[in-house]
mmCIF file of C-alpha atoms and ligand atoms in Angstrom:
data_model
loop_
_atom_site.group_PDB
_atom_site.id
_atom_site.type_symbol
_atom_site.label_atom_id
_atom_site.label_comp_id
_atom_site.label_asym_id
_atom_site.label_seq_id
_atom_site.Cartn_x
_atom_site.Cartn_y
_atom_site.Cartn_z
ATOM 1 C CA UNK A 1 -133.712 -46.453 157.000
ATOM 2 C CA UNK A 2 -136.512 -47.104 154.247
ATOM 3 C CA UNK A 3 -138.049 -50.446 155.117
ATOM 4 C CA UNK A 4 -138.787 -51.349 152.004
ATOM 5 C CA UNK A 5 -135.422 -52.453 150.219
ATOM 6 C CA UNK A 6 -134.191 -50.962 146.518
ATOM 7 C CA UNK A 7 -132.836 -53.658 144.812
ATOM 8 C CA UNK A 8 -133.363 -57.193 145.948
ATOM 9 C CA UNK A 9 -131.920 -60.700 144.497
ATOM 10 C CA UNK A 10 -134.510 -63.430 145.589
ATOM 11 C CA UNK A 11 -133.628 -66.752 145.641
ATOM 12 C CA UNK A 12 -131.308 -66.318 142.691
ATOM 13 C CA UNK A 13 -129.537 -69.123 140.815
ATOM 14 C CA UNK A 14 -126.857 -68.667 137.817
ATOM 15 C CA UNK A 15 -125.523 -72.200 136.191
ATOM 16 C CA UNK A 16 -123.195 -71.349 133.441
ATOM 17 C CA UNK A 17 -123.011 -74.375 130.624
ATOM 18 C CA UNK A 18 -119.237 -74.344 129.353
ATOM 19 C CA UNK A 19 -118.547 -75.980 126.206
ATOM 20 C CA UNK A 20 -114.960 -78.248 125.923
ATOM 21 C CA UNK A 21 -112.579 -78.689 122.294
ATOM 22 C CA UNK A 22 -114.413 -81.679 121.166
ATOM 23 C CA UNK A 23 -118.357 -80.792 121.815
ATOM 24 C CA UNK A 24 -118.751 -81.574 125.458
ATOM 25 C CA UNK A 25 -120.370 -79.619 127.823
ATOM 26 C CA UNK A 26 -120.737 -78.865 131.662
ATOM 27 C CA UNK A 27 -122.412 -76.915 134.004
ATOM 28 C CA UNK A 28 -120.793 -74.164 136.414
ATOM 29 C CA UNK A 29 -123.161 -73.942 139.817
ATOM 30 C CA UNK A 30 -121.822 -70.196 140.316
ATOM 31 C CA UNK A 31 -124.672 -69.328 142.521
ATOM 32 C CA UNK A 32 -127.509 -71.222 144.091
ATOM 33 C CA UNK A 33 -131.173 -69.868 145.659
ATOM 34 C CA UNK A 34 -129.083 -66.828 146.776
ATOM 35 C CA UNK A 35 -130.839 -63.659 148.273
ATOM 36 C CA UNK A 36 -129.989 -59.895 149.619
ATOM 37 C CA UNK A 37 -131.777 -57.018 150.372
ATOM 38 C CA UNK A 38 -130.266 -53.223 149.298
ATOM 39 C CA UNK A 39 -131.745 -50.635 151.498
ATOM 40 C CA UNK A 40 -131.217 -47.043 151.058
ATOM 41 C CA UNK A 41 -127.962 -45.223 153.492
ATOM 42 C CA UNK A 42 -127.013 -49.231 154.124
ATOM 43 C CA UNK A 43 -123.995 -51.528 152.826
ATOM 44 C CA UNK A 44 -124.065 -54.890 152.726
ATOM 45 C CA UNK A 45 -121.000 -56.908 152.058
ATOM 46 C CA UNK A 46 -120.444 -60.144 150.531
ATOM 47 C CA UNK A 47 -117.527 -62.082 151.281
ATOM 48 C CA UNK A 48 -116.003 -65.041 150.096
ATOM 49 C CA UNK A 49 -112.715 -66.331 148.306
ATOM 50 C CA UNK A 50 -112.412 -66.465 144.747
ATOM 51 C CA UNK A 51 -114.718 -68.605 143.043
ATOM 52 C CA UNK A 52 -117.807 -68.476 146.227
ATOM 53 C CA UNK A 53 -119.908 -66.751 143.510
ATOM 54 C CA UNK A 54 -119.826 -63.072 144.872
ATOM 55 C CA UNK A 55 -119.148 -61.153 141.399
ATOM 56 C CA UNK A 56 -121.778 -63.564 139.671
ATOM 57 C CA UNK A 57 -124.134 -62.382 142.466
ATOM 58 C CA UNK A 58 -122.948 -58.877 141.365
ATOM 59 C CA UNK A 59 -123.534 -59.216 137.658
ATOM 60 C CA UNK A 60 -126.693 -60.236 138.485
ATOM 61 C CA UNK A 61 -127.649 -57.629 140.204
ATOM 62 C CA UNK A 62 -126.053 -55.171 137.477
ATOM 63 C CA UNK A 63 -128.142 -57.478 135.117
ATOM 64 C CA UNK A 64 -125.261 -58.430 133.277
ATOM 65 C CA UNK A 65 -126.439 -61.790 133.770
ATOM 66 C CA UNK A 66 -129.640 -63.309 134.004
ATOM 67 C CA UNK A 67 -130.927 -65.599 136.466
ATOM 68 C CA UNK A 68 -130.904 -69.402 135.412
ATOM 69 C CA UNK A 69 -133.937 -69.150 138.585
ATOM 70 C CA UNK A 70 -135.195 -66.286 140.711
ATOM 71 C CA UNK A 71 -135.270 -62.392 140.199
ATOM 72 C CA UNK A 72 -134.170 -59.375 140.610
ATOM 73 C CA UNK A 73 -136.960 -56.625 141.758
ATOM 74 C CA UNK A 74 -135.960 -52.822 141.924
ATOM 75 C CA UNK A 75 -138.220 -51.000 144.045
ATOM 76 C CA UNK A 76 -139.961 -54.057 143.956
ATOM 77 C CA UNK A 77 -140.798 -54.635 140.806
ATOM 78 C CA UNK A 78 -139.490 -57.953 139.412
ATOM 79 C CA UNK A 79 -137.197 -57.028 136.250
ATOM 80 C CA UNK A 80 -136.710 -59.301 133.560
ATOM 81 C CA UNK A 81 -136.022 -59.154 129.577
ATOM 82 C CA UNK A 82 -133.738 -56.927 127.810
ATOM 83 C CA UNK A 83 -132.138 -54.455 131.174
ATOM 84 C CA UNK A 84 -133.629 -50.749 130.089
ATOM 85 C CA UNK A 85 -131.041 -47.771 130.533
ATOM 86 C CA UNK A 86 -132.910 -46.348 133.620
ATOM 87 C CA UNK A 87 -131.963 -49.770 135.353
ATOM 88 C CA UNK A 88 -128.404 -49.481 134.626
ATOM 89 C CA UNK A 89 -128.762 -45.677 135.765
ATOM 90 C CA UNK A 90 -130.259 -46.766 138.842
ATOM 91 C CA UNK A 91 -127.969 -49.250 139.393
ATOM 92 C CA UNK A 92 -124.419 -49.208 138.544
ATOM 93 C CA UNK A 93 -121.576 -51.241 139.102
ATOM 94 C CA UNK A 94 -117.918 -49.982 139.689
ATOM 95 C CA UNK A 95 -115.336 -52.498 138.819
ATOM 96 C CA UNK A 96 -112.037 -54.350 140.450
ATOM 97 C CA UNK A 97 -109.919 -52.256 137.586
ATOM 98 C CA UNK A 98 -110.560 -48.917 138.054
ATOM 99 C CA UNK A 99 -107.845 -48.435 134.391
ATOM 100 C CA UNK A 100 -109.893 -51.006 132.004
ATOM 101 C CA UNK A 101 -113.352 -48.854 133.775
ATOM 102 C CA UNK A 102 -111.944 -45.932 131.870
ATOM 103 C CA UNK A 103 -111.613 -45.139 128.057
ATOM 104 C CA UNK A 104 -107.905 -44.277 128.208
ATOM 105 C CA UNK A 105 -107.993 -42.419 125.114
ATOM 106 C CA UNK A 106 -110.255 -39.805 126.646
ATOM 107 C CA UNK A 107 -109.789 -37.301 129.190
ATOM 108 C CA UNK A 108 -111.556 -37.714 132.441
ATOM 109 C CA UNK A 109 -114.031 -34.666 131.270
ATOM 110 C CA UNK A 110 -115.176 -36.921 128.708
ATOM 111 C CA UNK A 111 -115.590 -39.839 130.299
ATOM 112 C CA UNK A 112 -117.984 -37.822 132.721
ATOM 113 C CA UNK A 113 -119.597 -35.650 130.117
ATOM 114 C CA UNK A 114 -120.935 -38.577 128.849
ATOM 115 C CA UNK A 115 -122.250 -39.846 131.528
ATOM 116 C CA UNK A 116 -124.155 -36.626 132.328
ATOM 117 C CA UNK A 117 -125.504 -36.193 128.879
ATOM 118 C CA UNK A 118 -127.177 -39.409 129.358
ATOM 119 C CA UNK A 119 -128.462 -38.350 132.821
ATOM 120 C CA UNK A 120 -129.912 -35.204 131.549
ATOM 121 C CA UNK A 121 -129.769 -34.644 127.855
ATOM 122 C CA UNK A 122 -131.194 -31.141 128.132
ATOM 123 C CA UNK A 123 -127.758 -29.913 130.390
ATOM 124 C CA UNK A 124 -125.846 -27.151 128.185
ATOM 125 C CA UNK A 125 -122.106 -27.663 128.089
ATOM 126 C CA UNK A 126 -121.681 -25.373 130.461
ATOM 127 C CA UNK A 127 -123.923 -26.847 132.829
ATOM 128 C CA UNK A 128 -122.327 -30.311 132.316
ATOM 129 C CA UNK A 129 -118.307 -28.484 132.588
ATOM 130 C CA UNK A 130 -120.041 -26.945 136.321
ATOM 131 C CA UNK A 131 -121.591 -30.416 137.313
ATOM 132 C CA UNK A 132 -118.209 -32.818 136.475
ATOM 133 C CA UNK A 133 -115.705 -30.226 138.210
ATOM 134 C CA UNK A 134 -118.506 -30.288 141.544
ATOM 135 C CA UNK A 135 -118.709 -34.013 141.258
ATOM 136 C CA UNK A 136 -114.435 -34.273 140.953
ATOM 137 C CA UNK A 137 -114.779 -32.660 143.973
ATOM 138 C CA UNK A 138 -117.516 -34.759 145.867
ATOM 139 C CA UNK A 139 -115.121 -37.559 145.488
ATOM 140 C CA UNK A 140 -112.459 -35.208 147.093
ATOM 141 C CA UNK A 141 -110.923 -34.759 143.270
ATOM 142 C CA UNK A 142 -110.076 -30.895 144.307
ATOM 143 C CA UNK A 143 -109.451 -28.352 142.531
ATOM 144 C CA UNK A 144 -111.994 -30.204 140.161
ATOM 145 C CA UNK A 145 -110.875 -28.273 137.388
ATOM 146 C CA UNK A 146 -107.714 -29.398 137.737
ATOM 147 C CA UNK A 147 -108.388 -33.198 136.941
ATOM 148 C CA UNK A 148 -110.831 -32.665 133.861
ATOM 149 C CA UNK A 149 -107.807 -32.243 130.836
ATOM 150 C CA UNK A 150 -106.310 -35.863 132.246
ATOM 151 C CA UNK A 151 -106.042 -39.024 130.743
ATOM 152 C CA UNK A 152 -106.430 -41.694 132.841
ATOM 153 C CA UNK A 153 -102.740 -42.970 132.724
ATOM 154 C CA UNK A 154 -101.776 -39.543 134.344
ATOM 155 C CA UNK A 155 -103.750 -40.344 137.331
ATOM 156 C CA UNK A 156 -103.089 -42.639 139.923
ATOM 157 C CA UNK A 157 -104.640 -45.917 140.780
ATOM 158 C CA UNK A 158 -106.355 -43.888 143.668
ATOM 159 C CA UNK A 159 -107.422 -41.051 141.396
ATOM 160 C CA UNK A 160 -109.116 -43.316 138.425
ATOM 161 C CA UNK A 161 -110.894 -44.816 140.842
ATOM 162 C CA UNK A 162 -112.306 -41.892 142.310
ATOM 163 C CA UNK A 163 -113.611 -40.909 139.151
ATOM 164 C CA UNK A 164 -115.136 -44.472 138.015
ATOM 165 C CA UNK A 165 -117.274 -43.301 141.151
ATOM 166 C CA UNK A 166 -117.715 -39.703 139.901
ATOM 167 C CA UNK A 167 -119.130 -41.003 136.939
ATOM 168 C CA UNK A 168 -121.074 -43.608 138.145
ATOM 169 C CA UNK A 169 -122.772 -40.846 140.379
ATOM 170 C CA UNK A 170 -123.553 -38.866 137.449
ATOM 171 C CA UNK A 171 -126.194 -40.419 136.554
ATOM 172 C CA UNK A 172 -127.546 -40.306 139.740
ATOM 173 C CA UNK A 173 -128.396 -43.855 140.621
ATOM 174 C CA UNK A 174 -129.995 -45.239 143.410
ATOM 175 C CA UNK A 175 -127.424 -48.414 143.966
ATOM 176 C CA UNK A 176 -123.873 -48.981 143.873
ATOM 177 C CA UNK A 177 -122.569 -52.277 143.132
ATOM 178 C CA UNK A 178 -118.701 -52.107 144.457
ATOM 179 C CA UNK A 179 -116.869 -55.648 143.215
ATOM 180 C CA UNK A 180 -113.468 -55.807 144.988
ATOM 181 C CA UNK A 181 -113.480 -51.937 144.399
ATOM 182 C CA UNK A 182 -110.165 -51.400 145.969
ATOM 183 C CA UNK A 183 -108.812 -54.482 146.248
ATOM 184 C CA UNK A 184 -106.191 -53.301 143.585
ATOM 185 C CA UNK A 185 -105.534 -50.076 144.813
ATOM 186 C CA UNK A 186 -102.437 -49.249 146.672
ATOM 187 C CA UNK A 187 -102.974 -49.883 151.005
ATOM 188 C CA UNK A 188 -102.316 -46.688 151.816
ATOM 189 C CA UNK A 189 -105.261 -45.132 150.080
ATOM 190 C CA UNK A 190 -107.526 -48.118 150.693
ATOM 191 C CA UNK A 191 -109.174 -46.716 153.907
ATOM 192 C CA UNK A 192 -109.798 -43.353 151.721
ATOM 193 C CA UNK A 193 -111.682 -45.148 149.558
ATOM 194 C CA UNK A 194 -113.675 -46.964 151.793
ATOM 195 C CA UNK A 195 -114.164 -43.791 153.730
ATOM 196 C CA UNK A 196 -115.457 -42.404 150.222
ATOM 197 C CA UNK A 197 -118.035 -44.713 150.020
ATOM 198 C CA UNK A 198 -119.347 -45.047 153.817
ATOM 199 C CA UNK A 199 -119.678 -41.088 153.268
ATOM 200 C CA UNK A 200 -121.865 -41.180 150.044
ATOM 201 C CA UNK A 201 -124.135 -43.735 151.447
ATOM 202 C CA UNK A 202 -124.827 -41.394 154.540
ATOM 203 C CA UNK A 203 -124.943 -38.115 152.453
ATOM 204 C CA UNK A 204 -127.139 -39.190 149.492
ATOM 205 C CA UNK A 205 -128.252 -42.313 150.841
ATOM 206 C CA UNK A 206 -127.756 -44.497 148.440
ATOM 207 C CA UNK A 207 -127.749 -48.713 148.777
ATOM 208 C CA UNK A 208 -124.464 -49.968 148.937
ATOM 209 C CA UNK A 209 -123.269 -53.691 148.281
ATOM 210 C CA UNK A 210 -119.786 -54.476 148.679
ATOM 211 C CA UNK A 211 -118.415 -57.711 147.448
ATOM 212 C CA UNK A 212 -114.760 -58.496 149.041
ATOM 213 C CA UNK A 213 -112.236 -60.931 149.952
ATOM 214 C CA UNK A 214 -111.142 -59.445 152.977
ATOM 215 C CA UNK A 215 -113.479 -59.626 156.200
ATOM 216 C CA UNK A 216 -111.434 -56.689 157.879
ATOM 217 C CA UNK A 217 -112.714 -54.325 155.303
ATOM 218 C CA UNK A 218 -116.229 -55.506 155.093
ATOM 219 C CA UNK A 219 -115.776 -55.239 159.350
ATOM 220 C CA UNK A 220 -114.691 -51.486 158.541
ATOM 221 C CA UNK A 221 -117.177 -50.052 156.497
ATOM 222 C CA UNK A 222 -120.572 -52.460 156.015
ATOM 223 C CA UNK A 223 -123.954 -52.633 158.077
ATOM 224 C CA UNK A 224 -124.611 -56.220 157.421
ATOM 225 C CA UNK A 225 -122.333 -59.067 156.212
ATOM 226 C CA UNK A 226 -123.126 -62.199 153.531
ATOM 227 C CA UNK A 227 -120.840 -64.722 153.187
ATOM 228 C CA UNK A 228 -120.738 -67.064 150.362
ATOM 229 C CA UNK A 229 -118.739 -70.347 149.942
ATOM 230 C CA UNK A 230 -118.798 -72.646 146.885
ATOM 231 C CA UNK A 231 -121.716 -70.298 145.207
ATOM 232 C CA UNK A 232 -124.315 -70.650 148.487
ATOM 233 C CA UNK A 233 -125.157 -68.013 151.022
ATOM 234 C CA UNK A 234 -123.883 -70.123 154.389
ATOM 235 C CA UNK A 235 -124.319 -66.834 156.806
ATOM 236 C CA UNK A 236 -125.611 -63.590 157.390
ATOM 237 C CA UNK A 237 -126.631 -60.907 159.594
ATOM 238 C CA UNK A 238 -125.673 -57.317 160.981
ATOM 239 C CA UNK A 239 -121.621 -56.764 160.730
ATOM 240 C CA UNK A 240 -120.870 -56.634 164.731
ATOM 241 C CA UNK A 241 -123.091 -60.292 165.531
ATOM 242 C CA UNK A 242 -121.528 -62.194 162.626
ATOM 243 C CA UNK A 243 -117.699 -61.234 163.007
ATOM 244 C CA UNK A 244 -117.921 -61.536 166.948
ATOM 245 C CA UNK A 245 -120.054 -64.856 167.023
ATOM 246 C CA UNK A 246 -119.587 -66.605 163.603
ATOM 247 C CA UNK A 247 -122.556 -69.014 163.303
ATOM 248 C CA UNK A 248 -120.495 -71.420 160.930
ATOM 249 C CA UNK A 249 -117.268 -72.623 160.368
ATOM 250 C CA UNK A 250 -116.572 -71.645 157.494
ATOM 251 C CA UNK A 251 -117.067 -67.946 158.650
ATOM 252 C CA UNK A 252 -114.843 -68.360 161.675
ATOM 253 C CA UNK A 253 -111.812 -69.544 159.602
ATOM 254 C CA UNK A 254 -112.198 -65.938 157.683
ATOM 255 C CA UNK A 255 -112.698 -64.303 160.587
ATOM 256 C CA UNK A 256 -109.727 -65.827 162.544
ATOM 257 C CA UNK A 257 -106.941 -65.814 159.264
ATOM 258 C CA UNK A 258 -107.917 -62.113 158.727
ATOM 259 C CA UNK A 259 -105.913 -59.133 160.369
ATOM 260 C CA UNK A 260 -106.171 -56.953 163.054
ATOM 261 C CA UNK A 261 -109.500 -54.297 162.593
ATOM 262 C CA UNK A 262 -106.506 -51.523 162.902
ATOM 263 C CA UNK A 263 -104.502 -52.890 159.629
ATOM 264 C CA UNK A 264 -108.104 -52.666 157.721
ATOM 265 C CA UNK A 265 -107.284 -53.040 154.125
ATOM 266 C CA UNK A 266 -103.144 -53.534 154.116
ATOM 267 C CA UNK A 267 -103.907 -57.511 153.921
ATOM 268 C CA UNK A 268 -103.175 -59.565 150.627
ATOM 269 C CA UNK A 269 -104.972 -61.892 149.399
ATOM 270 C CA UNK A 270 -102.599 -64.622 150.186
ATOM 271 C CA UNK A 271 -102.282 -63.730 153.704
ATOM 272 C CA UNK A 272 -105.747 -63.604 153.857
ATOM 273 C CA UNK A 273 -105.821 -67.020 152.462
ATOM 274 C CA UNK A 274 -103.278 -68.920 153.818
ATOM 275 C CA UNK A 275 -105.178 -70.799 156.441
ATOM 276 C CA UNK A 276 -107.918 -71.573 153.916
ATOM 277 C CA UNK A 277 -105.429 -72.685 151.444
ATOM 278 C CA UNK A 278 -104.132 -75.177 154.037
ATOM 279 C CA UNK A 279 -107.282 -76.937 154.020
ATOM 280 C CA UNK A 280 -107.116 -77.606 150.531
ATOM 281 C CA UNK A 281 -108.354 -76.234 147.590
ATOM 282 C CA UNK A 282 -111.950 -74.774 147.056
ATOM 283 C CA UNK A 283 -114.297 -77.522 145.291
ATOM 284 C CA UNK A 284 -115.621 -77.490 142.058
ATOM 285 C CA UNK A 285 -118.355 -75.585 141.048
ATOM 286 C CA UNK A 286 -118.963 -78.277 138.057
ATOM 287 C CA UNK A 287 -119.294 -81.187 140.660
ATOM 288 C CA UNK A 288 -119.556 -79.219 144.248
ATOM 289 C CA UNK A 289 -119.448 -81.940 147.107
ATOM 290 C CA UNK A 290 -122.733 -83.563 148.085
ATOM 291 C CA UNK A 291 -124.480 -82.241 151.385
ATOM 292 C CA UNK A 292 -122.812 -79.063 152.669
ATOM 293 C CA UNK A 293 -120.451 -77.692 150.371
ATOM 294 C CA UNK A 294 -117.831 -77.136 153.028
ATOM 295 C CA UNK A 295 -117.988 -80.672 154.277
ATOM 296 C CA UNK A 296 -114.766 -81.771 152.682
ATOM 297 C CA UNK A 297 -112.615 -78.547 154.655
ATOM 298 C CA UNK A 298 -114.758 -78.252 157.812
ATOM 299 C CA UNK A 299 -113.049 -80.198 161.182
ATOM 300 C CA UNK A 300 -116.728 -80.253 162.624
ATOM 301 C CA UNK A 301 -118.172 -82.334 159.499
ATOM 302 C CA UNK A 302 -120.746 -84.721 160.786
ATOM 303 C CA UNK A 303 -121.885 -87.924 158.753
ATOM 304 C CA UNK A 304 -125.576 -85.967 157.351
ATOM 305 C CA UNK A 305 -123.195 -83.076 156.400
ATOM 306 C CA UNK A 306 -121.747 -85.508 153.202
ATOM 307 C CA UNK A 307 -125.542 -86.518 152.108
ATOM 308 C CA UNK A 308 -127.739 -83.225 153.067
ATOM 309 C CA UNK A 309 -127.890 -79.784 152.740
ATOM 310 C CA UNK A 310 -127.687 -77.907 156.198
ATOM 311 C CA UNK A 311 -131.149 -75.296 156.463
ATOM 312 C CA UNK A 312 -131.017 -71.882 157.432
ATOM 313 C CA UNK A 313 -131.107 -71.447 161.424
ATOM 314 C CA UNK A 314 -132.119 -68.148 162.762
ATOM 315 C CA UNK A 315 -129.765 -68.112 165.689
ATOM 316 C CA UNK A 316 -131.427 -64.242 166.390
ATOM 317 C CA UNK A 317 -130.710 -60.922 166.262
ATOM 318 C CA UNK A 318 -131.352 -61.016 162.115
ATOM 319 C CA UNK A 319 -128.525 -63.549 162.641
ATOM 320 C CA UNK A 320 -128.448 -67.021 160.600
ATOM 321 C CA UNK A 321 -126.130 -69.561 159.295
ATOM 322 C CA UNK A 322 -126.544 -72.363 157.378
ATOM 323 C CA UNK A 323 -125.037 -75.826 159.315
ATOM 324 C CA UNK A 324 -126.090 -79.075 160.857
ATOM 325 C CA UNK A 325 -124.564 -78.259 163.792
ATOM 326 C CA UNK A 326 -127.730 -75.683 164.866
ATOM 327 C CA UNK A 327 -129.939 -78.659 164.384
ATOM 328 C CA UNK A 328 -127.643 -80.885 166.109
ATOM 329 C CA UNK A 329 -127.316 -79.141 169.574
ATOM 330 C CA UNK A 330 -123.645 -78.516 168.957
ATOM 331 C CA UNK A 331 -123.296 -74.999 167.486
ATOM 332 C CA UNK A 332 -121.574 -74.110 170.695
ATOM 333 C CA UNK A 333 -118.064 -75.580 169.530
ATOM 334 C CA UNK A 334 -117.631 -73.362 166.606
ATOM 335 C CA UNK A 335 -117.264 -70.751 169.503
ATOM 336 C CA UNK A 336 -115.277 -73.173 171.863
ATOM 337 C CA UNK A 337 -111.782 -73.351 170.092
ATOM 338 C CA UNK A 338 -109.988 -72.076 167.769
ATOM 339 C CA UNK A 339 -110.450 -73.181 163.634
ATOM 340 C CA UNK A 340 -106.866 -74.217 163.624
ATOM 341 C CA UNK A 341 -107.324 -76.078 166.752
ATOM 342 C CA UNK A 342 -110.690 -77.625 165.937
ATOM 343 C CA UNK A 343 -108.447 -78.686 163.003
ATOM 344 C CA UNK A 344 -105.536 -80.270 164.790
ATOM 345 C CA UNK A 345 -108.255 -82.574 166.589
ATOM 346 C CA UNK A 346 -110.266 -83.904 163.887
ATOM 347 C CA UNK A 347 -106.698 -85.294 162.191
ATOM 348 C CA UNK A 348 -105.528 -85.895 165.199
ATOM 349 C CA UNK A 349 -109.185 -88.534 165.565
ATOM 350 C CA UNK A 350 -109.031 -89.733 161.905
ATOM 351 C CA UNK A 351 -105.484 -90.915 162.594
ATOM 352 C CA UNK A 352 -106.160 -92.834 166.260
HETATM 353 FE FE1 SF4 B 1 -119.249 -78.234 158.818
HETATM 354 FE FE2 SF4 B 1 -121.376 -79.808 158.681
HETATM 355 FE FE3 SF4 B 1 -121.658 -77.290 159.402
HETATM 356 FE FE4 SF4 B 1 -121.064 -77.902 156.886
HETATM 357 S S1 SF4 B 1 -122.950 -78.408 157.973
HETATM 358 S S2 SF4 B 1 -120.148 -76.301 158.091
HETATM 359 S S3 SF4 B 1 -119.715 -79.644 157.184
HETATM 360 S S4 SF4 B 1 -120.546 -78.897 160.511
#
């Protein structure tokens, strides 16, 4: 692995002002002072429910958005101003809706000869036929030739997707930003596609982040895990430390509602969820909650958690979370009971 990481978000904030009917306006927090590192043959997932700022983080990234505070460096180099088309080469971004990704009045070989005209506009037509049927098939499209005279509605959810990717590696970029790439494809093909992307990181190394609801997938395929609640980064680290020994809370209800590692990808949303939605509905992103963000859901809330944000604690191993209860000498109950349980006893105190 390259030490040096190939696209970076440091200490990025995005605040979105939306306007109302009658000339007011408010601010969206989507993301606050949030940072990753992309390295080269590595995937890093972000997870988070809807709303935790994960696709803002994303669009950032893809420079869809700019920062309200903080940049984005590639190779880097901090990037700002109008994105140039060797960024969006270098980076691209494969969507949730792998049929709206696709012009469905073209066939798929247009939708990739484009692509590779723009990578190389000195490719014959020949050249570019040769290079879309070869990348068909390095997204296990095979025979190649037999996809390139389809529309996209003749393909299936699967298929389209496979060739967002095949055209997003025509251009030969550096990064792949995945946002809930399979999240609507059908579960039996979900581990294919995850399998897709674990083997193009490995065979042409490329930097991999992949933004997710579901903690079993990100378990499957990623190196390191992010997750994000209410638009802040509350913990990171390698894959194995963070879903074994969640550092906070917040991470240990998503760890504990999601399925067994052997049903990888056949969970919904709303089983994924239920737990979480028992606690309540996220908080707002116009007025998030003073203090820690999860302080109105978490059973091990603390009086400083309503008034102050928690710091990050290194709890080692490239291992951190964000909560009070590092500082406080008590970071040993997140791993003592269950969420559910930890639950049960703070009603069980508010109501004595
Ligand atoms: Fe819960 Fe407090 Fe930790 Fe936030 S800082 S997760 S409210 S214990």
């Amino acid at each position: 692995m390259s030490t040096a990481p190939v696209l970076s978000a440091v200490d990025v904030t995005k605040h979105f002002v939306v306007r109302g009917a009658v000339g007011d306006s408010a601010v969206v927090r989507a993301v606050e002072n949030a940072s990753v590192d992309l390295h080269a043959g590595r995937i890093v997932a972000v997870v988070g429910e809807s709303g935790s700022g994960k696709t803002t983080l994303a669009r950032m990234l893809a420079r869809f958005y700019d920062p309200t505070a903080g940049e984005i460096r590639l190779d880097g180099v901090s990037v700002s101003g109008r994105p140039t088309r060797a960024y969006h080469q270098d980076v691209q971004l494969i969507f949730q809706d792998p049929f709206g990704s696709l012009n469905p009045v073209h066939r798929v070989r247009h939708n990739l000869d484009r692509a590779l005209r723009i990578h190389d506009r000195r490719m014959s037509a020949a050249e570019r036929r040769r290079r879309a049927v070869e990348l068909l098939e390095r997204v296990s499209l095979t025979p190649g030739e037999d996809f390139l005279d389809k529309f996209p509605h003749e393909l299936s959810g699967g298929q389209r997707q496979r060739v967002v990717i095949a055209r997003a590696l025509a251009v030969g970029p550096k990064v792949l930003l995945g946002d809930e790439p399979i999240s609507m494809l059908d579960v039996s093909i979900r581990l294919e596609m995850l399998n897709l992307l674990d083997r193009l990181r490995r065979e042409d190394g490329l930097a991999l982040l992949y933004i997710t609801h579901d903690i079993a997938s990100a378990r499957y395929v990623c190196d390191d895990v992010i997750v994000m609640y209410a638009g802040e980064m509350v913990e990171g680290g390698p894959k194995d430390e963070v879903i074994a020994r969640p550092a906070h809370p917040y991470t240990k209800l998503l760890v504990e509602s999601s399925p067994d590692p052997d049903r990888v990808g056949t969970v919904s949303r709303d089983e994924l969820f239920d737990d979480a939605e028992a606690l309540g509905e996220p908080p707002s992103l116009i007025e998030p909650p003073e203090g820690c963000r999860f302080h109105p859901r978490c059973p091990f809330a603390m009086e400083r958690c309503r008034s102050e944000a928690p710091p990050r604690t290194d709890v080692g191993g490239g291992h951190w979370a964000r909560c009070w209860l590092h500082q406080e000498g008590r970071a040993h109950e997140i791993g003592e009971s269950t969420f559910a349980a930890a639950l049960t006893r703070r009603d069980e105190q508010v109501r004595a």
